[in-house]
GROMACS .gro file of C-alpha atoms in nm:
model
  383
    1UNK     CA    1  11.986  -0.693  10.503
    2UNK     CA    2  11.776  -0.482  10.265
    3UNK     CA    3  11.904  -0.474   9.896
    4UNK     CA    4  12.123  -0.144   9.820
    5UNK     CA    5  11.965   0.069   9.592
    6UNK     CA    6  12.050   0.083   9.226
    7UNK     CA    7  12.397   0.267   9.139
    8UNK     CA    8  12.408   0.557   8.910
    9UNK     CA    9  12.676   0.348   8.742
   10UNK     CA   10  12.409   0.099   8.671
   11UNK     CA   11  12.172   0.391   8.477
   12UNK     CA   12  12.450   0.521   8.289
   13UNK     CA   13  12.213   0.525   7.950
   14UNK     CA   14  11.917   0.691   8.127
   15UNK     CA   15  12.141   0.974   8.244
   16UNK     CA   16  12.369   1.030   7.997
   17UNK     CA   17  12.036   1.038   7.785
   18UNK     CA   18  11.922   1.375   8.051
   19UNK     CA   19  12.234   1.543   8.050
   20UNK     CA   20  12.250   1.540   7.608
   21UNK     CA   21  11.872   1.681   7.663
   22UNK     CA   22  11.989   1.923   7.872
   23UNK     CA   23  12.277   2.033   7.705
   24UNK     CA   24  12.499   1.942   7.970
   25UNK     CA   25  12.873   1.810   7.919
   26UNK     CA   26  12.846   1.555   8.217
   27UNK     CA   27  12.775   1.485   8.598
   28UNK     CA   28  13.116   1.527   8.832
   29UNK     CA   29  13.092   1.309   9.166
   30UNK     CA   30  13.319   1.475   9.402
   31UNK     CA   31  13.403   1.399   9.741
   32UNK     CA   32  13.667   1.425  10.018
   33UNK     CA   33  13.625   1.242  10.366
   34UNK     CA   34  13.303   1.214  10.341
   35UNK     CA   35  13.173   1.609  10.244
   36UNK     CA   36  12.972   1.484   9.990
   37UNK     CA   37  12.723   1.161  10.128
   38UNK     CA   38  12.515   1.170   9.779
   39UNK     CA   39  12.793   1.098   9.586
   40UNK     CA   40  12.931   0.831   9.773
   41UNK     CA   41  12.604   0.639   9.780
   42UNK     CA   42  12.494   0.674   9.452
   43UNK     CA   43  12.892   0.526   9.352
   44UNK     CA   44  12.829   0.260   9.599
   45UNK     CA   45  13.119   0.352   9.818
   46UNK     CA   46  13.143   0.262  10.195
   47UNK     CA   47  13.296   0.435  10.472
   48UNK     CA   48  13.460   0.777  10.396
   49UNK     CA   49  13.759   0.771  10.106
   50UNK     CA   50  14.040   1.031  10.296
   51UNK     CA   51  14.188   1.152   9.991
   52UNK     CA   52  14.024   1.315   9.703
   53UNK     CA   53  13.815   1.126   9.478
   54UNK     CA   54  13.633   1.212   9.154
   55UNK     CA   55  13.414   1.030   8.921
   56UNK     CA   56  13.304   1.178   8.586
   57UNK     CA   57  12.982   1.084   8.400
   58UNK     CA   58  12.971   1.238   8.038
   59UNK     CA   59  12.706   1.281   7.850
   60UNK     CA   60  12.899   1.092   7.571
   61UNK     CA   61  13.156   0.833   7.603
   62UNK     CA   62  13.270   0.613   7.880
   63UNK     CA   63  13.305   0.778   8.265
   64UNK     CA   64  13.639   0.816   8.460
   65UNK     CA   65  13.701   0.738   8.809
   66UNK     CA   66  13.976   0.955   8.967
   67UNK     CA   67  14.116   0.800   9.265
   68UNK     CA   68  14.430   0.823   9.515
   69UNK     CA   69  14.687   0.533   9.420
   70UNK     CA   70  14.636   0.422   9.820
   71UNK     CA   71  14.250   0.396   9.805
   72UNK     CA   72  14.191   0.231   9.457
   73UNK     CA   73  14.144  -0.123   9.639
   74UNK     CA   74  13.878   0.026   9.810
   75UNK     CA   75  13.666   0.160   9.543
   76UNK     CA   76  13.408  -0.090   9.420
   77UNK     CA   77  13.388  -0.169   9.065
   78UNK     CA   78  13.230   0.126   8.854
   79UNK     CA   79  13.265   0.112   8.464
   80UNK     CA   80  13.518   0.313   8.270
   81UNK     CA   81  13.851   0.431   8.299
   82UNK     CA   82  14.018   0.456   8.597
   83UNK     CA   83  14.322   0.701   8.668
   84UNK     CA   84  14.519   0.707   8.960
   85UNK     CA   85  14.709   1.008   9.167
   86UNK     CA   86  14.920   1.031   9.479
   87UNK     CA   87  15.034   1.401   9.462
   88UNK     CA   88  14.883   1.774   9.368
   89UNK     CA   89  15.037   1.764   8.990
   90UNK     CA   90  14.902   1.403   8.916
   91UNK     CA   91  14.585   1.472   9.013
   92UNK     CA   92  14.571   1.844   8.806
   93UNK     CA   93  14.674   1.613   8.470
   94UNK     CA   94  14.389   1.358   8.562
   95UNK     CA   95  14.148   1.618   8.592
   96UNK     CA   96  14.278   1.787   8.262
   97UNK     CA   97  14.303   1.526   8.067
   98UNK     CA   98  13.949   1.409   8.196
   99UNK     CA   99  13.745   1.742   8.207
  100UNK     CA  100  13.599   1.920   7.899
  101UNK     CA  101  13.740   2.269   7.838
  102UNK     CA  102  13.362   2.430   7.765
  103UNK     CA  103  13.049   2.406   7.857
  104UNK     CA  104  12.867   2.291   8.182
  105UNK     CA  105  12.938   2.053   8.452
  106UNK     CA  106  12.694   1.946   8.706
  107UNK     CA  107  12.781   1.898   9.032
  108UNK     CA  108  12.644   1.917   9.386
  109UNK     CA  109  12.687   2.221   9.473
  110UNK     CA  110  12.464   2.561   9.448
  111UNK     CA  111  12.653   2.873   9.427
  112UNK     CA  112  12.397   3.019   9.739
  113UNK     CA  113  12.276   2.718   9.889
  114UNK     CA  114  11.943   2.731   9.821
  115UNK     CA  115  11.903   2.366   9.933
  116UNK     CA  116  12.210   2.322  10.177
  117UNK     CA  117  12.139   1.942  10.149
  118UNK     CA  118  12.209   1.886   9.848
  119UNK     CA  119  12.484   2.161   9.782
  120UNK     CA  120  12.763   1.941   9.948
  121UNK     CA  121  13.085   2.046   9.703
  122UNK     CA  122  13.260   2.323   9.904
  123UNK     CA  123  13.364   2.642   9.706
  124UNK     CA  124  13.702   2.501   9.622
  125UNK     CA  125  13.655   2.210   9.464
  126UNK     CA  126  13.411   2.418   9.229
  127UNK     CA  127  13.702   2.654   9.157
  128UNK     CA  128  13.986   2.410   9.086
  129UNK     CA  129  13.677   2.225   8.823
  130UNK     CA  130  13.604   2.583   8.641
  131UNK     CA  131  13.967   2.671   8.578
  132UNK     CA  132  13.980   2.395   8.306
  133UNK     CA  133  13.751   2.584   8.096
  134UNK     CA  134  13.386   2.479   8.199
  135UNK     CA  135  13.161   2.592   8.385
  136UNK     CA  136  12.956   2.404   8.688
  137UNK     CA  137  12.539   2.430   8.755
  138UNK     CA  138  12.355   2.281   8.967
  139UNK     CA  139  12.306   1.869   8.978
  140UNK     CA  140  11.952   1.887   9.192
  141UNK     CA  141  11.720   1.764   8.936
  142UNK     CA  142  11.997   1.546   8.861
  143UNK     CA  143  11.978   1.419   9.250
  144UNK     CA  144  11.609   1.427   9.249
  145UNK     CA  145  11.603   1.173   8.960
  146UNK     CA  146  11.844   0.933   8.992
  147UNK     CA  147  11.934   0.996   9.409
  148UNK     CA  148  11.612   1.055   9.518
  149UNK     CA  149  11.395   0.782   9.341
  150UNK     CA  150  11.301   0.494   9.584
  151UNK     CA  151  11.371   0.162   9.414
  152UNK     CA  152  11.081  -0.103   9.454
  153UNK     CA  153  11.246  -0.301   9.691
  154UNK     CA  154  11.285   0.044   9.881
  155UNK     CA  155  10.915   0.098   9.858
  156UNK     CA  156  10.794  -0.231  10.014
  157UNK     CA  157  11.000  -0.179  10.281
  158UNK     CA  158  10.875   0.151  10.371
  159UNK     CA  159  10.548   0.033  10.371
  160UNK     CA  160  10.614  -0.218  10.636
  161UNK     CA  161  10.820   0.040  10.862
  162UNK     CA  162  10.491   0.278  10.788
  163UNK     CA  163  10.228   0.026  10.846
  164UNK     CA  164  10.426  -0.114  11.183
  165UNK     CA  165  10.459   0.235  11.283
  166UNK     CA  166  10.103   0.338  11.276
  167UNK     CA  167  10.019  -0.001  11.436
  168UNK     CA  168  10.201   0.110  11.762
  169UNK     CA  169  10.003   0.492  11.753
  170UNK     CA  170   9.706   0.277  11.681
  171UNK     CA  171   9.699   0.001  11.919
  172UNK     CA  172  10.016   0.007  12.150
  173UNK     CA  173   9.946   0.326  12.306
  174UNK     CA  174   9.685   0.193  12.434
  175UNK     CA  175   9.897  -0.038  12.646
  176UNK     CA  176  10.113   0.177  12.784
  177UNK     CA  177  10.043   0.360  13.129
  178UNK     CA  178  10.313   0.631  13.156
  179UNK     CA  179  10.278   0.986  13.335
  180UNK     CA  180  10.587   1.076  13.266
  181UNK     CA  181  10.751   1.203  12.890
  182UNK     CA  182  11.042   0.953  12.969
  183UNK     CA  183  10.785   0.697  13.004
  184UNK     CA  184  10.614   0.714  12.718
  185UNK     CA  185  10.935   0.765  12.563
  186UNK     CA  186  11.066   0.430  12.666
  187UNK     CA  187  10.742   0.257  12.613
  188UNK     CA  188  10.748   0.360  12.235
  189UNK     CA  189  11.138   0.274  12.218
  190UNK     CA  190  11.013  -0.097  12.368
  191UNK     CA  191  10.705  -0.133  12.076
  192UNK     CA  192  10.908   0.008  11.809
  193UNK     CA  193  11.201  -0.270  11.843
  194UNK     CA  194  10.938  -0.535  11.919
  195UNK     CA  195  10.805  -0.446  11.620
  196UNK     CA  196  11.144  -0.558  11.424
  197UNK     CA  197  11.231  -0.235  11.368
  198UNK     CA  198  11.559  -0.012  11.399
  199UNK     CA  199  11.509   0.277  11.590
  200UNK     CA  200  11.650   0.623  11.455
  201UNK     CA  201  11.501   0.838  11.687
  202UNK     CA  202  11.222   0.866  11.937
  203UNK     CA  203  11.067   1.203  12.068
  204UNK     CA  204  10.846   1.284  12.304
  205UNK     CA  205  10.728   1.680  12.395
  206UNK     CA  206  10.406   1.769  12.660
  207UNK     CA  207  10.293   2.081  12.671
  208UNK     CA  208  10.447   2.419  12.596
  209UNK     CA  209  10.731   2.236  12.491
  210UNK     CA  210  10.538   2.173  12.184
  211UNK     CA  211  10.571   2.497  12.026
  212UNK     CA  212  10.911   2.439  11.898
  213UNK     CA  213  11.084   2.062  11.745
  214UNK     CA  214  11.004   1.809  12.014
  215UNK     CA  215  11.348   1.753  12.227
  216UNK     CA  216  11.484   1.469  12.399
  217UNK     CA  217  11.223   1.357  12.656
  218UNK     CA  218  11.256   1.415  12.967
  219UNK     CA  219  11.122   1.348  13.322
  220UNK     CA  220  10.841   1.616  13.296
  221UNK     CA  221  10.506   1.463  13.400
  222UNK     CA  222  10.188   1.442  13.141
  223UNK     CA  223   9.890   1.671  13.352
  224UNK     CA  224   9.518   1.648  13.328
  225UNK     CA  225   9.448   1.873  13.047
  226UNK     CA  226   9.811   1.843  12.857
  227UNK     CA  227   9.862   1.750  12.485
  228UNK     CA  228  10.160   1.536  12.387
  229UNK     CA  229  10.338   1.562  12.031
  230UNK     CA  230  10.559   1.194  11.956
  231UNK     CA  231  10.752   1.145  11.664
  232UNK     CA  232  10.895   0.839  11.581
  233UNK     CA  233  11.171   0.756  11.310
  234UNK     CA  234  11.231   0.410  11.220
  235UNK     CA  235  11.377   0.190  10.954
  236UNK     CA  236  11.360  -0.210  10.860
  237UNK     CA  237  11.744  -0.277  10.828
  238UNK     CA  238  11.871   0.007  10.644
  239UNK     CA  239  11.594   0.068  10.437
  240UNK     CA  240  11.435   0.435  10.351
  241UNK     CA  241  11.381   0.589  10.735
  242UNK     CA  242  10.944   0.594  10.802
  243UNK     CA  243  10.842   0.884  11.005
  244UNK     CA  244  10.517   0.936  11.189
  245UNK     CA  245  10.391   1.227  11.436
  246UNK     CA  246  10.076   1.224  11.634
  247UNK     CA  247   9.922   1.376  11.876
  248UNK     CA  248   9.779   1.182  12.198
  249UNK     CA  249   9.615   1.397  12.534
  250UNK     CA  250   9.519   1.346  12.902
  251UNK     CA  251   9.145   1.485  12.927
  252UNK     CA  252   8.992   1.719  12.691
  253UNK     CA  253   9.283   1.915  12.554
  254UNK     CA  254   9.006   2.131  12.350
  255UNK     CA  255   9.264   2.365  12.225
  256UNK     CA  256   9.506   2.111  12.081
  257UNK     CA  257   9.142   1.923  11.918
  258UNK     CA  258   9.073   2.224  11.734
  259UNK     CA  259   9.430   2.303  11.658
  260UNK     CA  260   9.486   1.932  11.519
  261UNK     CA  261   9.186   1.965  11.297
  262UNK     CA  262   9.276   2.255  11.133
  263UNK     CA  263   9.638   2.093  11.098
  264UNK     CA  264   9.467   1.809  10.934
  265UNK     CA  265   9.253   2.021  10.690
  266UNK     CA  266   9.591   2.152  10.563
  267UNK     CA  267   9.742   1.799  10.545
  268UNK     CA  268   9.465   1.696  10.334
  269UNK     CA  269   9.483   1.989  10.108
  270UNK     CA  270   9.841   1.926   9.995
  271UNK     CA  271   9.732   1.517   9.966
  272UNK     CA  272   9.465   1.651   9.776
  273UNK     CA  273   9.640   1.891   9.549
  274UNK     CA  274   9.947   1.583   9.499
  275UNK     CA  275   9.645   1.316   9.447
  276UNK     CA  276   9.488   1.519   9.142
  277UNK     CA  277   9.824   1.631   8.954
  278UNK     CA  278   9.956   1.279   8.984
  279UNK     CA  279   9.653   1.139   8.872
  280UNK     CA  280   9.644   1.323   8.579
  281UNK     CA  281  10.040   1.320   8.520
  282UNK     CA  282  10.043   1.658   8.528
  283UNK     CA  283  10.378   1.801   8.668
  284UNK     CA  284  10.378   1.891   9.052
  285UNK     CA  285  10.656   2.111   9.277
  286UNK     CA  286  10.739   2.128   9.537
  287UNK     CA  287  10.647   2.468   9.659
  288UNK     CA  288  10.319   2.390   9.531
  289UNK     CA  289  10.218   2.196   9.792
  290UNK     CA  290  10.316   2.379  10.104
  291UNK     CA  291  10.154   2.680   9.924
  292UNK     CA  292   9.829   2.430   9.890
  293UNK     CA  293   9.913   2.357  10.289
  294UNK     CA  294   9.951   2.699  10.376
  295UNK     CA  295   9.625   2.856  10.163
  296UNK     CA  296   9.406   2.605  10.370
  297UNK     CA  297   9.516   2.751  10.737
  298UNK     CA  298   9.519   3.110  10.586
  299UNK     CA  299   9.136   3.031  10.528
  300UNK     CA  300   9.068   2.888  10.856
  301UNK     CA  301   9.253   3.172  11.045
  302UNK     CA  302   9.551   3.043  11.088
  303UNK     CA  303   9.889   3.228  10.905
  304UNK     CA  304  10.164   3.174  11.125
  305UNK     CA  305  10.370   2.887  10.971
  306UNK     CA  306  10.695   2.770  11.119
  307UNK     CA  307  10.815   2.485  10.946
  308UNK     CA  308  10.732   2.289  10.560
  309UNK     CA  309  10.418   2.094  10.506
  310UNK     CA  310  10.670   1.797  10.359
  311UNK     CA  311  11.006   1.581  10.373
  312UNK     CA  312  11.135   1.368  10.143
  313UNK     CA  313  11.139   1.059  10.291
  314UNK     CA  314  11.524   0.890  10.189
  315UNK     CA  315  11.779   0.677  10.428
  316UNK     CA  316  11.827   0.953  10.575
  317UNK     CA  317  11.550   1.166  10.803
  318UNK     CA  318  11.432   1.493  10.654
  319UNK     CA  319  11.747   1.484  10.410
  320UNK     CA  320  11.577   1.671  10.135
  321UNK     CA  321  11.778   1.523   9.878
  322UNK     CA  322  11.464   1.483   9.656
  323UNK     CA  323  11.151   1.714   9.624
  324UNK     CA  324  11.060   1.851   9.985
  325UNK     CA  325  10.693   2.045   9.999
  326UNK     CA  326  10.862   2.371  10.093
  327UNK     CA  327  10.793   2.741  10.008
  328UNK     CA  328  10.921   2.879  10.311
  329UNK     CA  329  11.248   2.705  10.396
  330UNK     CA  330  11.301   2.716  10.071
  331UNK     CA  331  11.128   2.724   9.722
  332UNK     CA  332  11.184   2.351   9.623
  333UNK     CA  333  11.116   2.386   9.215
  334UNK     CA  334  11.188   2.029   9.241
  335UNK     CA  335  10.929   1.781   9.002
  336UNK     CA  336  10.741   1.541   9.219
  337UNK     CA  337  10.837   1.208   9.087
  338UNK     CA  338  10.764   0.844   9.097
  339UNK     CA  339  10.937   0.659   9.347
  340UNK     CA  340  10.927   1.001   9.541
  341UNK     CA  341  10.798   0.962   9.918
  342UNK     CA  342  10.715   1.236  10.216
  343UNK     CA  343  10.644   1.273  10.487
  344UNK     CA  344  10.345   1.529  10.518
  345UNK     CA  345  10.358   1.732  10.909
  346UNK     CA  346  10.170   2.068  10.868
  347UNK     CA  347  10.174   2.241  11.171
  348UNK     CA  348   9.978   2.497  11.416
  349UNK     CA  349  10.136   2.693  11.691
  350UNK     CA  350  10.033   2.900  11.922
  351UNK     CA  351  10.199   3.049  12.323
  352UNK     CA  352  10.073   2.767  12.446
  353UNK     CA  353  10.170   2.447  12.236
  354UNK     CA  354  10.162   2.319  11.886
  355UNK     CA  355  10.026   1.997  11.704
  356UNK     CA  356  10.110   1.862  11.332
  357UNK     CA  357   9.863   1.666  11.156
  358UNK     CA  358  10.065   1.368  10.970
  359UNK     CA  359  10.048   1.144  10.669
  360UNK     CA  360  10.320   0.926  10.454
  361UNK     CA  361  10.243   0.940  10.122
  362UNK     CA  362  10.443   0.779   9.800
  363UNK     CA  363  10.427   0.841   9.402
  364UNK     CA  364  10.427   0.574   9.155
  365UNK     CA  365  10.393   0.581   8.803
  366UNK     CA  366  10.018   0.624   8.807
  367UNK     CA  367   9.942   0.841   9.089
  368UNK     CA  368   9.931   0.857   9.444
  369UNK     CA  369   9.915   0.633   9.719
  370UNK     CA  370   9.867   0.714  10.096
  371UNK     CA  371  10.050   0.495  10.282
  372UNK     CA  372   9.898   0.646  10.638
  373UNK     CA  373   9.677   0.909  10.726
  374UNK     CA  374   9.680   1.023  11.109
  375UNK     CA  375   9.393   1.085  11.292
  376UNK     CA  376   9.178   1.449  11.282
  377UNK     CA  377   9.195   1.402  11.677
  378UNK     CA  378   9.443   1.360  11.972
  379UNK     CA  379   9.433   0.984  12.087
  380UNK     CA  380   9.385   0.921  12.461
  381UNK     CA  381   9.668   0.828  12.700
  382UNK     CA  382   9.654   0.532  12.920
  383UNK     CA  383   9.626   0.630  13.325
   0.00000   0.00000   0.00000
């Protein structure tokens, strides 16, 4: 099994360092069956606690972990001070002798859900925090820092799941003869597990089913002339999920060639644009990528966009619980950080199909490195 990744409880220092620098009063974990996923991994916390549970990170001073009196054998071992509740009026004099009476509070939650995956505190919870006296912003740079990050034994993983991944588009399509979207869809399945991997998801869309998110594959069969869109998801153990999409076609396909090329002149714009700012350490968002993405189409023609240029690639697929390439979905003012990696799928649509021209790409602390680049050109199915 892969090594979890570090705790937040194990970085105390380094963010109660951020929130003095940004004059906030501390970082409230909040969570109640489940609702809030972040905050459970980041505490180290399995399965979903059924009662409420809080954990508060100051800026100063030693954190508190709030917890039902039934559930405290279940919580792992987090430093600080641990209170207990089992009714309504224990758990108000927890939280007020616990919470500051002024100031901010960070939290995951953003009062219009501007990114809906990381604004997992529901409405309530913010209002029963705020009636002590402080007030609660946003924790998304907070997540993007210390959630986000990859850890290195994270990152070596993903490049196995990547590399292993583009081995199959590379050289196992080759081997399998299907005519059908289920059978290409079950010969994937069969190379991705022989390749040691766990399968999240396999999709498989021919045709004019490719103008929208590939669905489940079905029995439809692959014509002379069709274009085929595959995306694969898949993980060693539990590590950070790979993705790959590619295109692959049965005869010429001309439209879907020149559709994938100008797909692929946008990809490499927005690696391109990531490449120099990292190089230089010069500070890169979000947005300004997909705007990168999106500028290169516009030139060749091409200004209907449906989707981002780029996921954050996390444990969980297209999560966006760290910098996503976005303008359009939403404008991700997120930094682009070390340990950050994405998935890069700029797409072109038209009536009669659509292609995405893919990449995986990964930060580190001296630039950029491109763990796979796709090909400009749909690969050949096997007859």
């Amino acid at each position: 099994m892969t090594p979890r990744p570090p705790l937040v409880s194990e970085r105390l220092g380094e963010i109660q360092l951020v929130l003095r620098e940004k004059k906030i009063e501390g970082w409230l974990f909040s969570d109640h069956r489940g609702q809030n996923p972040l905050a459970l991994r980041a505490l180290g916390i399995t399965g979903e606690p059924l009662r409420r549970l809080l954990y508060w990170l100051p800026a100063d001073g030693m954190p508190v972990l709030i917890a039902h009196a039934m559930e405290l054998e279940t919580m792992p071992e987090l430093p600080g001070e641990t209170l207990s509740y089992t009714g309504w009026a224990e758990l108000r004099r927890a939280l007020d002798r616990t919470l500051p009476t002024r100031g901010a509070i960070a939290m995951e939650h953003a009062p219009i859900a501007a990114s809906p995956d990381v604004s997992r505190v529901e409405a309530g919870t913010v209002g029963l925090v705020t009636s002590y006296g402080a007030t609660v912003v946003p924790s998304i740079d907070l997540v993007n820092a210390f959630i986000g990050t990859l850890a290195e034994h994270e990152i070596m993983s993903l490049r196995k799941s990547v590399a292993a991944l583009a081995r199959i588009r590379d050289e196992g399509v080759k081997s399998i003869g299907a005519t059908t979207e289920a059978q290409l869809h079950d010969g994937l399945v069969e190379a991705v597990r022989g390749a040691g991997l766990s399968l999240v998801r396999a999709m498989v869309t021919s045709g004019e089913g490719t103008r929208s998110w590939p669905r489940e594959s079905g029995a439809r069969a692959i014509e002379k002339g069709d274009h085929v869109l595959v995306d694969l998801f898949a993980r060693e153990g539990d590590g950070p999920c790979a993705h790959i999409s590619f295109v692959l076609a049965r005869g010429e396909a001309a439209r879907a060639k020149k559709a994938l090329a100008d797909a692929s002149s946008a990809r490499d714009a927005a690696i391109e644009l990531a490449e120099m700012r990292l190089r230089r350490q010069e500070r890169l968002l979000g947005y300004e990528v997909d705007d990168a993405a999106r500028a290169a189409l516009a030139k060749l023609g091409r200004r209907s966009v449906r989707h981002r240029t780029g996921s954050h690639i996390g444990r969980i697929p297209f999560s966006a619980e760290a910098c996503t390439f976005d303008s359009l979905e939403l404008e991700d003012t997120r930094a682009a950080l070390p340990g950050h990696a994405w998935s890069v799928h700029p797409g072109v649509y038209d009536e009669l199909g659509g292609v995405r021209a893919h990449a995986v790409i990964l930060a580190s602390a001296t630039g950029l490195e491109v763990l796979d680049r796709g090909p400009r050109e749909p690969m050949q199915i096997s007859e």
